mmCIF file of C-alpha atoms in Angstrom:
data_model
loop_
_atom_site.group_PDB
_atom_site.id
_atom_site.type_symbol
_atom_site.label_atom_id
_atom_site.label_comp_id
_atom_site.label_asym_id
_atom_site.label_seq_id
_atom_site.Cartn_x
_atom_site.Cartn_y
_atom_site.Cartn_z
ATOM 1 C CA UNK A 1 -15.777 -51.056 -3.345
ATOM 2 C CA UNK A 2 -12.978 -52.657 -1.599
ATOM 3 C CA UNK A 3 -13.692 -53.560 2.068
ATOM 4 C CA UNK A 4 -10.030 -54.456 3.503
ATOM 5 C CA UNK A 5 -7.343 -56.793 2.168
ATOM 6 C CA UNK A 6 -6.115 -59.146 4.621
ATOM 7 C CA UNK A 7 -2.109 -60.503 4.442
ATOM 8 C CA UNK A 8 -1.641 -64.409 4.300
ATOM 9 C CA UNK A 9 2.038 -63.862 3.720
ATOM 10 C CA UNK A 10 4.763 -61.785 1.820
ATOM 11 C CA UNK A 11 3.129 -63.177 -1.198
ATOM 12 C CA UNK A 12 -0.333 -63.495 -0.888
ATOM 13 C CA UNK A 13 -3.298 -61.333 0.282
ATOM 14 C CA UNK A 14 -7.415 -61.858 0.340
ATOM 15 C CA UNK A 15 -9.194 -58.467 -0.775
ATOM 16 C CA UNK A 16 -13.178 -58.403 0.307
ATOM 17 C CA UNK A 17 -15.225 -56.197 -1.758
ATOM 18 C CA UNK A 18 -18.408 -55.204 -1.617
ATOM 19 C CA UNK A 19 -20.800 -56.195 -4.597
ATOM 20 C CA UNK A 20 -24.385 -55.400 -2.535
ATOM 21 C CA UNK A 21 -27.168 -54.828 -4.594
ATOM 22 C CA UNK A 22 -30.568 -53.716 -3.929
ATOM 23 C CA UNK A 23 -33.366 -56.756 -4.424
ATOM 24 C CA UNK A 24 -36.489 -55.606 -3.922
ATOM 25 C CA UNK A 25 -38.434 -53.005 -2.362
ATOM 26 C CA UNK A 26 -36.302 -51.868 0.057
ATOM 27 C CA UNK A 27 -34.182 -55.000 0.611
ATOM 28 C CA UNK A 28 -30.870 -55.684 -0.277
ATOM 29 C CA UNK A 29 -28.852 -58.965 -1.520
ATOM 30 C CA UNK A 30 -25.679 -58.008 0.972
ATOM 31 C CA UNK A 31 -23.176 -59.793 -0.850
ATOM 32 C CA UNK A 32 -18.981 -60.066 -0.203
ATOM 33 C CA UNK A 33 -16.415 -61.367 -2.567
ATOM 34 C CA UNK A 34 -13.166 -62.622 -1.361
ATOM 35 C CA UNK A 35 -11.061 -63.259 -3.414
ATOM 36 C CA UNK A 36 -6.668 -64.063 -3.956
ATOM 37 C CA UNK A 37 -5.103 -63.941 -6.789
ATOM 38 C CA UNK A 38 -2.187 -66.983 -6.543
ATOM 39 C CA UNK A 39 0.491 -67.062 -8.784
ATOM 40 C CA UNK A 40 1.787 -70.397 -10.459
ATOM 41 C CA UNK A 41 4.920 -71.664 -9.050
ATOM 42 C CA UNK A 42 7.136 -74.267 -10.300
ATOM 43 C CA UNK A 43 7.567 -75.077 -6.592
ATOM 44 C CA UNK A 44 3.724 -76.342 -6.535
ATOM 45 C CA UNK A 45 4.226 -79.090 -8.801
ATOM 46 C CA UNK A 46 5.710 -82.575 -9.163
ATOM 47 C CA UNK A 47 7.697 -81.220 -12.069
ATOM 48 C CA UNK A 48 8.345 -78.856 -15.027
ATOM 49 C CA UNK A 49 6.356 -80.788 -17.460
ATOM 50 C CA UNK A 50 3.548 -80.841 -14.827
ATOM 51 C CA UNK A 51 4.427 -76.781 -14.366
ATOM 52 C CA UNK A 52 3.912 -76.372 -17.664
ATOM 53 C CA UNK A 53 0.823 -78.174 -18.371
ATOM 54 C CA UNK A 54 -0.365 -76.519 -15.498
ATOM 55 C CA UNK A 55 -0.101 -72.752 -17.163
ATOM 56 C CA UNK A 56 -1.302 -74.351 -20.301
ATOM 57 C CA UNK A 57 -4.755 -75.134 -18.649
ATOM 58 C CA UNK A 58 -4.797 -72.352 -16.155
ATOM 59 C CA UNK A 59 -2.036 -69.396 -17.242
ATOM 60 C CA UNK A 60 -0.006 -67.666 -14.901
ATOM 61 C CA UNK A 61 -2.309 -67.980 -12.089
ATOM 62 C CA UNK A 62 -5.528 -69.334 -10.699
ATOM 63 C CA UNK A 63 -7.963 -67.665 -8.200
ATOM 64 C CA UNK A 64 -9.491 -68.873 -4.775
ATOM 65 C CA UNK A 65 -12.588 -66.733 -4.367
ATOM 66 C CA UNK A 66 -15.531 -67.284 -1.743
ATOM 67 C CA UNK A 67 -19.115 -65.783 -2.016
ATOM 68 C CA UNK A 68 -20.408 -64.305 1.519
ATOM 69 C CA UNK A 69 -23.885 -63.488 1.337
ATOM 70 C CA UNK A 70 -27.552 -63.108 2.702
ATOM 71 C CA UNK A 71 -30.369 -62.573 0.793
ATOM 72 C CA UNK A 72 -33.500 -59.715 1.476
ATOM 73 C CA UNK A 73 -31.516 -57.397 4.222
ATOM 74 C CA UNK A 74 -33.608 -54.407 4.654
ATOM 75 C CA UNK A 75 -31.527 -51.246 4.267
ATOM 76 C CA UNK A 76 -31.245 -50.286 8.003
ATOM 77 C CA UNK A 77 -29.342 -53.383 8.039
ATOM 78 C CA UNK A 78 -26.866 -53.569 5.437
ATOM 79 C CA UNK A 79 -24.467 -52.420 7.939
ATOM 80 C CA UNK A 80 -25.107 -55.101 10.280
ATOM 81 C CA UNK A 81 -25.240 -57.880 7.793
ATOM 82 C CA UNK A 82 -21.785 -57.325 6.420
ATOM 83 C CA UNK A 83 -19.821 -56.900 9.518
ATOM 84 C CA UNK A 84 -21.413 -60.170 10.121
ATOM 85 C CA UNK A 85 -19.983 -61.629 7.123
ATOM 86 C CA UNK A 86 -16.432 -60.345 7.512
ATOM 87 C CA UNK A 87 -16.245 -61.445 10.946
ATOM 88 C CA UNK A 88 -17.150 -64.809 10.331
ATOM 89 C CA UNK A 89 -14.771 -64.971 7.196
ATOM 90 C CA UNK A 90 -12.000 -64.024 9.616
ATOM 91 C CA UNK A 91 -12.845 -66.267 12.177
ATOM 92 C CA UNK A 92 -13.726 -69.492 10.015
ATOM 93 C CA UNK A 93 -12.029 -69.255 6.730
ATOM 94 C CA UNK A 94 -9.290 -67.100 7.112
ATOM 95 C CA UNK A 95 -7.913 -69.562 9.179
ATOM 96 C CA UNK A 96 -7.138 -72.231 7.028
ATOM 97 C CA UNK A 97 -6.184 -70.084 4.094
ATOM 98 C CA UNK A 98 -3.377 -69.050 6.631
ATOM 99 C CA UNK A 99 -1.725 -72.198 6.849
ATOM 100 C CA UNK A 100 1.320 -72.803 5.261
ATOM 101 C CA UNK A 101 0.294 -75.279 2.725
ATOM 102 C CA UNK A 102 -3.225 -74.048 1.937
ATOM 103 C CA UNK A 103 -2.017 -72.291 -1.563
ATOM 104 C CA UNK A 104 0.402 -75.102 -3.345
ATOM 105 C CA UNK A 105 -2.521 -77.408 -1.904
ATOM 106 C CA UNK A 106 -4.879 -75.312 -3.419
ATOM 107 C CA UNK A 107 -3.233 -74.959 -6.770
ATOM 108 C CA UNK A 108 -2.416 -78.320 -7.197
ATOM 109 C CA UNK A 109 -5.636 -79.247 -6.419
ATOM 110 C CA UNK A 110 -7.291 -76.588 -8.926
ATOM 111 C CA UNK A 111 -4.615 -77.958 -11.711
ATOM 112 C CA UNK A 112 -6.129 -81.598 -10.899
ATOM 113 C CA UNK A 113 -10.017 -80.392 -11.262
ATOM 114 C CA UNK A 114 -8.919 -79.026 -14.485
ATOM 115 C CA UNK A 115 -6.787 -81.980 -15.909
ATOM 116 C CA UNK A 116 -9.960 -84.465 -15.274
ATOM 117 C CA UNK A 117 -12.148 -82.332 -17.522
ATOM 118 C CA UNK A 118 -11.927 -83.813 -20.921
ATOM 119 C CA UNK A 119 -12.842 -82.003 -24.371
ATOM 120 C CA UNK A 120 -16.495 -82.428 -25.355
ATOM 121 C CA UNK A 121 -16.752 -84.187 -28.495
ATOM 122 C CA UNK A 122 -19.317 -83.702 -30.841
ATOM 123 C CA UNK A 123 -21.074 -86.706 -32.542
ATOM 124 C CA UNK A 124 -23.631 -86.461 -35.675
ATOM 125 C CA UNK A 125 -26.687 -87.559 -35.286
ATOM 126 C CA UNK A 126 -27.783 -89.921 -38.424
#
């Protein structure tokens, strides 16, 4: 279930939804994904060949996603627990995903975790 989506810009918007789950007895694993989908840009890049290496390893677009959670809330609580979340997502992380540079930061830096991981390759064993 979709909590709220929150604007960053024309572009760009963070949607929390709620993936709670009961855990045991009657507690609950409160749990909040935020996630934003981000588009790749040429714009982001150093160049096309970059831009295009870039959709090779990643297509069209590459996700920022954050886990808010806490573990064994009792169901009186659940309430409680994910206000508590939200809030401090809006006051702590939706603050830096609001500035300017955040997403061709983010990208680029996403692009550059995925260029460094090489192909695994197999060796036989004699």
């Amino acid at each position: 279930m979709i909590l709220e989506t929150i604007p960053l810009d024309s572009a760009h918007s963070i949607t929390l939804v709620d993936q709670t789950q009961h855990y045991f007895g009657g507690y609950y694993h409160v749990k909040v994904l935020a996630y934003c989908d981000i588009s790749l840009l040429p714009g982001y890049f150093a160049d096309e060949t970059e831009f295009n290496d870039a959709v090779k390893k990643m297509g069209a677009s590459v996700r920022f996603e954050r886990i808010l959670e806490k573990m064994a809330v009792p169901e009186s609580g659940i309430e409680s627990v994910r206000s508590q979340l939200t809030r401090a997502f809006h006051d702590t992380t939706k603050a830096y995903l609001s500035v300017p540079d955040f997403i061709p930061g983010f990208v680029r830096s996403e692009y550059r975790k995925r260029s460094k991981k090489s192909p695994q390759i197999r060796t036989q064993r004699a």
